[in-house]
Amino acid sequence: MIRFEHVTKRYADGTTAVDDLSFEAGEGELVTLVGPSGCGKTTTMKMVNRLIEPTEGRILLDGDDISAIDPVQLRRRIGYVIQQVGLFPHRTVLENTATVPHLLGWKRGKGRERAAELLDLVGLDPSVYGDRYPEQLSGGQRQRVGVARALAADPPVLLMDEPFGAVDPVVRERLQNEFLKLQARVRKTVLFVTHDIEEAVRLGDRIAVYGQGRIEQFDSPATVLGAPATPYVADFVGADRGLKRLSVTPIEESDLDQPPVVHLDDPLTRATARLRAEGARWAVVLDGHDNLHGWIPAGDSATAASGGTVREHARRMEAWLPLGAPLKQAFSTMLQHDAGWIAVIDKESTGRFLGVLTPARLHEALRRSIDADAQHVPRATVAVETVTSVTTAAP
Ligand SMILES: Nc1ncnc2c1ncn2[C@@H]1O[C@H](COP(=O)(O)OP(=O)(O)OP(=O)(O)O)[C@@H](O)[C@H]1O
């Protein structure tokens, strides 16, 4: 979709910002360009929308050499999001978002309708925020307007230059998650510049790690972390790359244990007698569709004697994740809930119970992740609900 062929950029003062660069971002792929300050990331990006012209080589967009495309026409096919969002201060959020449709000559009503749709898509209710002015928004909200505006004319390509660089780490993580969900829906071809390796790993289908003006490695996040191509890359991704790898290593079915399981309508006496006979201290409680409901302690004989069904004594299970969620999330969920185990449900999060992850099994999985070499571990794309309230700590 975007193809660089032996592209070099030398500025007038002799600085070679980009040196013989060749790589390709496929359709619907999100490629992060990461590297230290001054290594040529922004220059690479600005050559795609012809804000900067290459000295040598060529760039193809969908097979067309961009040097032959009128820059104005070209930029209509490319959304551009930058750190200083550049919203017009005297225009409302809705008007700002409708800027490109307006420039493209869309009818006012259609442009505004589209802008409202996009604000909704980036999580800003147009009826609440549409009539506000940029200064009445938080930094994170302004960035979202920037993303909505870039998507307004539905361009196939997005260029994003440190779009979340100016917001605090918490908001940044939220924007990253939202952007991943959005990208899963809109599937744009994205070049995303960042100097933060964590962000590059989190967002990128592939990462281009820049040295001075050159790409040192162009690979999946897991491969860059697991098998850095050069000492420079190893140094850049950091000594703790094993830990970073946890965010791209998913929970697998083989990581799960199968604890005793009881159902909501089971008589309590029978359920607890079984648990005691098996020497188990607790069981997972499922509903009639085998979906996760909660857990129940083995309890004492007094509780069992009180009669009734499991339903009256089951406790809700808040510490759960879908299969495929990153190990890092499993670890933090366990800590957050002070849980001795977490339940794992199906990938689609319909609630179907698959097993539990215990600290011992998590530890094995962490080892597997850290020890893994150049395995291609797919980036975990499952967005996991963040459970905020702890109503029950598992035993
Ligand atoms: N107009 C220019 N004239 C001369 N040199 C320039 C010009 N623009 C950029 N450079 C130089 O080219 C190199 C690459 O700059 P570029 O902005 O592409 O880097 P970057 O990786 O995006 O950096 P940062 O992360 O700090 O934004 C730097 O050494 C920079 O000083």
XYZ file of C-alpha atoms and ligand atoms in Angstrom:
426
model
C 0.000 0.000 0.000
C 2.795 2.434 0.968
C 6.103 1.391 -0.470
C 9.466 3.088 0.007
C 12.067 2.237 -2.628
C 15.629 3.323 -1.869
C 14.494 6.653 -0.511
C 17.128 9.139 0.637
C 16.582 12.642 1.969
C 19.465 15.075 2.215
C 18.650 18.550 3.481
C 20.277 21.635 1.956
C 22.809 21.859 4.795
C 24.068 18.377 3.954
C 22.243 16.494 6.739
C 21.233 13.044 5.532
C 17.999 12.538 7.467
C 16.980 9.321 5.711
C 19.430 7.051 3.944
C 18.387 4.510 1.292
C 15.169 3.487 2.989
C 13.141 0.561 1.601
C 10.097 -0.936 3.304
C 6.431 -1.500 2.727
C 3.310 -1.110 4.850
C 0.566 -3.419 3.576
C -3.089 -2.497 3.253
C -4.745 -2.210 6.666
C -1.419 -2.603 8.424
C -0.280 -0.414 11.306
C 3.456 0.155 11.130
C 5.127 2.003 13.977
C 8.317 3.930 13.255
C 10.346 4.090 16.437
C 13.763 5.459 17.243
C 15.603 8.198 19.119
C 15.208 11.895 18.431
C 16.592 13.024 15.092
C 16.784 9.584 13.460
C 14.540 10.531 10.541
C 11.065 9.332 11.536
C 9.239 12.592 10.853
C 11.132 13.114 7.614
C 10.000 9.630 6.504
C 6.417 10.450 7.303
C 6.335 13.879 5.704
C 7.677 12.473 2.460
C 4.508 10.378 2.156
C 2.212 13.414 1.943
C 4.847 15.439 0.081
C 5.433 17.999 2.795
C 9.059 16.992 2.148
C 10.390 15.755 -1.202
C 12.915 12.900 -1.297
C 16.345 13.528 -2.798
C 16.538 10.036 -4.274
C 14.298 6.999 -4.626
C 10.529 6.844 -4.895
C 7.450 6.256 -2.780
C 4.460 4.360 -4.136
C 0.944 4.690 -2.815
C -1.225 1.811 -3.965
C 1.204 1.321 -6.849
C 1.234 4.995 -7.919
C 4.458 6.981 -7.714
C 3.449 9.882 -5.467
C 5.807 12.316 -7.208
C 3.358 12.216 -10.123
C 0.305 12.957 -7.963
C -0.736 16.529 -7.298
C 0.071 17.151 -3.585
C -3.405 18.487 -2.844
C -5.051 15.447 -4.424
C -2.575 13.217 -2.627
C -3.322 14.690 0.791
C -7.005 13.979 0.334
C -6.138 10.287 0.357
C -4.095 10.650 3.523
C -5.242 11.580 7.032
C -2.622 13.354 9.124
C -2.545 13.496 12.924
C 0.175 15.366 14.779
C 1.043 16.000 18.383
C 0.022 19.657 18.469
C -3.388 18.746 17.137
C -3.734 22.084 15.363
C -7.448 22.535 15.911
C -8.886 25.896 14.881
C -9.503 27.691 18.199
C -12.473 29.719 16.965
C -14.314 26.797 15.447
C -16.390 24.304 17.363
C -15.382 20.676 17.717
C -17.953 19.690 15.105
C -16.731 22.336 12.652
C -13.126 21.324 13.243
C -13.965 17.688 12.553
C -15.813 18.641 9.380
C -12.826 20.635 8.039
C -11.783 18.154 5.355
C -15.296 17.344 4.094
C -15.776 21.125 3.912
C -12.574 21.523 1.870
C -13.711 18.687 -0.360
C -16.867 20.669 -1.095
C -19.321 18.353 0.644
C -22.725 19.824 1.422
C -22.673 21.398 4.912
C -25.297 19.025 6.326
C -23.534 15.921 5.034
C -20.178 17.116 6.377
C -21.603 17.774 9.809
C -23.406 14.454 9.854
C -20.171 12.669 9.037
C -18.306 14.706 11.671
C -20.875 13.730 14.319
C -20.519 10.060 13.361
C -16.750 10.282 13.741
C -16.860 12.048 17.080
C -19.049 9.208 18.260
C -16.552 6.716 16.873
C -13.685 8.242 18.873
C -15.784 8.258 22.046
C -16.934 11.884 22.145
C -20.700 12.326 22.269
C -21.395 14.964 19.572
C -24.408 16.289 21.482
C -22.144 17.015 24.457
C -18.880 18.035 22.791
C -19.887 19.068 19.257
C -20.573 22.712 20.134
C -17.618 23.180 22.450
C -14.458 25.016 21.453
C -11.058 23.287 21.607
C -10.001 25.153 24.755
C -12.997 23.600 26.537
C -11.572 20.104 26.044
C -8.917 18.116 27.880
C -5.663 17.261 26.102
C -6.831 13.684 25.523
C -10.154 14.858 24.114
C -8.365 17.223 21.731
C -6.247 14.323 20.470
C -9.425 12.357 19.804
C -10.831 15.250 17.807
C -7.566 15.217 15.850
C -8.070 11.530 15.043
C -11.746 12.088 14.134
C -10.778 14.956 11.851
C -8.117 12.864 10.108
C -10.676 10.126 9.456
C -13.424 12.485 8.275
C -12.926 12.022 4.544
C -12.368 8.278 5.037
C -8.813 8.267 3.647
C -7.237 4.833 3.161
C -3.998 6.008 4.762
C -3.286 7.655 8.102
C -0.026 9.292 9.089
C 0.287 9.800 12.823
C 3.262 11.691 14.212
C 3.529 11.197 17.984
C -0.225 11.797 18.248
C -0.411 10.827 21.928
C 2.937 12.317 22.910
C 1.590 15.329 24.770
C -0.827 13.623 27.158
C -0.119 12.027 30.517
C 0.676 8.290 30.655
C -2.753 7.207 31.910
C -4.683 9.097 29.248
C -2.126 7.952 26.731
C -2.747 4.302 27.484
C -6.480 4.858 27.185
C -6.076 6.623 23.848
C -3.858 3.791 22.615
C -6.478 1.194 23.573
C -9.246 3.191 21.968
C -7.187 3.674 18.867
C -6.541 -0.081 18.602
C -10.269 -0.777 18.831
C -10.957 1.908 16.259
C -8.290 0.549 13.921
C -9.790 -2.948 14.224
C -12.969 -1.435 12.773
C -11.628 0.975 10.163
C -8.506 -0.947 9.104
C -6.521 1.958 7.695
C -2.977 1.664 6.503
C -1.168 3.562 9.237
C 2.352 4.890 9.683
C 2.692 5.826 13.343
C 5.759 7.695 14.596
C 6.791 7.374 18.217
C 9.998 7.459 20.217
C 8.458 5.184 22.841
C 9.217 1.500 22.332
C 6.311 0.484 24.615
C 3.896 2.390 22.406
C 5.473 0.941 19.252
C 5.114 -2.606 20.612
C 1.591 -2.074 21.770
C 0.197 -0.602 18.595
C 2.283 -1.913 15.727
C 1.468 -4.916 13.560
C 5.087 -4.381 12.592
C 7.744 -2.067 13.943
C 10.468 -0.251 12.037
C 13.294 0.410 14.498
C 15.343 3.357 13.267
C 19.028 3.951 13.769
C 20.538 7.102 12.253
C 18.480 7.557 9.053
C 18.179 3.811 8.492
C 15.888 1.009 9.559
C 17.814 -1.426 11.725
C 14.975 -3.942 11.999
C 11.510 -4.237 10.473
C 9.534 -7.010 12.141
C 6.616 -7.982 14.345
C 6.778 -6.604 17.913
C 7.345 -10.080 19.351
C 10.267 -10.709 17.010
C 11.868 -7.331 17.642
C 11.666 -8.002 21.389
C 12.526 -11.686 21.197
C 15.241 -11.544 18.571
C 16.711 -8.079 18.121
C 18.548 -8.036 14.780
C 21.516 -5.969 15.971
C 23.138 -4.918 19.242
C 21.760 -1.422 18.579
C 18.173 -2.755 18.498
C 18.780 -4.872 21.608
C 20.031 -1.777 23.362
C 17.134 0.340 22.148
C 14.417 -2.091 23.203
C 16.098 -2.346 26.576
C 17.399 -4.917 28.983
C 13.859 -5.542 30.174
C 12.671 -6.654 26.756
C 11.660 -9.975 28.323
C 9.173 -8.060 30.427
C 7.974 -6.008 27.478
C 7.390 -9.251 25.678
C 4.708 -10.106 28.191
C 2.479 -7.534 26.585
C 2.640 -9.379 23.267
C 2.447 -12.963 24.572
C -1.127 -14.208 24.867
C -2.643 -16.571 27.451
C -2.949 -19.941 25.740
C -5.317 -22.795 26.430
C -2.412 -24.985 27.577
C -1.681 -22.470 30.355
C -4.983 -23.226 32.064
C -5.813 -25.511 34.974
C -9.176 -27.229 35.343
C -10.503 -26.772 38.883
C -13.672 -28.446 40.181
C -16.762 -26.942 38.616
C -20.285 -26.761 40.036
C -23.482 -25.307 38.619
C -25.800 -22.686 40.068
C -28.694 -25.095 40.527
C -26.669 -27.894 42.159
C -27.812 -28.657 45.736
C -25.316 -27.087 48.109
C -24.864 -30.193 50.243
C -23.878 -32.267 47.224
C -21.529 -29.585 45.865
C -19.677 -29.021 49.135
C -19.463 -32.749 49.924
C -17.846 -33.244 46.533
C -15.363 -30.429 47.078
C -14.361 -31.796 50.467
C -14.021 -35.308 49.057
C -11.704 -33.927 46.350
C -9.769 -31.891 48.898
C -10.589 -28.673 46.984
C -10.977 -25.369 48.822
C -13.160 -23.792 46.164
C -14.922 -24.446 42.888
C -15.835 -22.384 39.869
C -19.576 -21.792 39.509
C -21.121 -21.910 36.048
C -24.630 -21.082 34.913
C -26.878 -23.384 32.875
C -25.012 -22.451 29.668
C -21.614 -23.273 31.177
C -20.820 -19.572 31.351
C -18.750 -18.189 34.191
C -20.847 -17.007 37.097
C -18.449 -16.953 40.035
C -16.905 -19.189 42.636
C -17.835 -20.889 45.865
C -15.647 -21.859 48.839
C -15.793 -25.444 50.084
C -17.206 -23.935 53.281
C -17.842 -25.639 56.564
C -20.434 -28.253 57.329
C -22.652 -25.616 58.988
C -22.965 -23.748 55.681
C -23.615 -26.974 53.817
C -26.304 -27.933 56.307
C -28.126 -24.670 55.641
C -29.410 -26.293 52.465
C -30.510 -24.648 49.250
C -28.527 -24.513 46.052
C -25.134 -23.224 45.043
C -26.884 -20.102 43.693
C -27.513 -18.682 47.177
C -23.882 -19.008 48.215
C -21.977 -18.318 44.992
C -19.767 -15.246 44.920
C -19.227 -13.128 41.830
C -15.920 -13.525 40.032
C -14.436 -10.214 38.997
C -10.934 -11.384 38.122
C -11.350 -12.829 34.652
C -9.858 -12.390 31.196
C -10.537 -13.764 27.751
C -8.181 -16.306 26.210
C -5.530 -14.508 24.171
C -5.257 -11.553 26.551
C -1.595 -10.648 27.118
C 0.237 -12.246 30.049
C 1.057 -8.779 31.314
C -2.653 -8.147 31.750
C -3.107 -11.490 33.498
C -0.380 -10.527 35.909
C -1.811 -7.097 36.628
C -5.361 -8.481 36.962
C -4.104 -10.943 39.537
C -2.415 -8.150 41.472
C -5.314 -5.751 41.119
C -7.757 -8.242 42.619
C -5.312 -9.771 45.020
C -6.576 -12.999 43.487
C -5.112 -16.464 43.982
C -6.299 -17.331 40.480
C -8.137 -15.750 37.595
C -10.834 -17.262 35.422
C -10.303 -17.418 31.676
C -13.219 -17.314 29.280
C -13.484 -17.676 25.514
C -11.708 -15.298 23.148
C -14.939 -13.649 22.062
C -15.793 -12.854 25.689
C -19.199 -14.519 25.486
C -18.572 -15.845 28.990
C -17.876 -19.513 28.161
C -15.561 -20.788 30.888
C -12.300 -22.381 29.726
C -10.211 -22.803 32.858
C -8.233 -20.869 35.426
C -4.799 -19.353 35.480
C -2.972 -19.875 38.765
C 0.214 -18.103 39.888
C 2.202 -21.295 39.200
C 0.873 -21.602 35.646
C 1.321 -17.879 35.079
C 4.913 -18.218 36.172
C 5.456 -21.029 33.640
C 3.872 -18.908 30.930
C 6.062 -15.933 31.844
C 9.129 -18.163 31.545
C 7.933 -19.427 28.192
C 7.494 -15.875 27.017
C 10.817 -14.606 28.307
C 12.761 -17.595 27.021
C 11.119 -17.650 23.619
C 13.481 -16.782 20.830
C 12.462 -15.643 17.413
C 9.013 -17.156 17.593
C 6.308 -15.221 15.830
C 3.869 -14.569 18.598
C 0.883 -12.650 17.280
C 0.107 -9.365 18.925
C -2.762 -9.882 21.297
C -5.651 -7.961 19.848
C -8.210 -8.833 22.449
C -9.370 -5.816 24.358
C -10.020 -6.794 27.899
C -12.604 -5.172 30.109
C -10.956 -3.341 32.917
C -12.624 -4.503 36.072
C -12.668 -1.576 38.417
C -14.528 -2.814 41.431
C -13.325 -5.602 43.597
C -16.328 -7.206 45.178
C -14.735 -10.513 45.915
C -11.201 -11.664 46.366
C -10.753 -15.245 45.322
C -9.311 -17.591 47.929
N 14.716 21.328 7.335
C 15.787 20.692 7.778
N 17.033 21.106 7.447
C 18.115 20.457 7.883
N 18.087 19.358 8.671
C 16.889 18.922 9.048
C 15.669 19.553 8.640
N 14.637 18.871 9.164
C 15.169 17.858 9.895
N 16.525 17.880 9.817
C 17.463 16.942 10.439
O 17.204 15.653 9.912
C 17.360 14.667 10.929
C 16.072 13.855 11.061
O 15.035 14.710 11.521
P 13.559 14.155 11.803
O 12.722 15.311 12.219
O 13.107 13.375 10.642
O 13.834 13.198 13.037
P 12.838 12.467 14.036
O 13.309 11.083 14.138
O 11.440 12.698 13.620
O 13.143 13.233 15.373
P 12.167 13.612 16.601
O 11.799 12.342 17.262
O 13.063 14.468 17.462
O 11.017 14.379 16.017
C 17.738 15.421 12.180
O 19.139 15.383 12.317
C 17.269 16.831 11.923
O 18.059 17.776 12.614
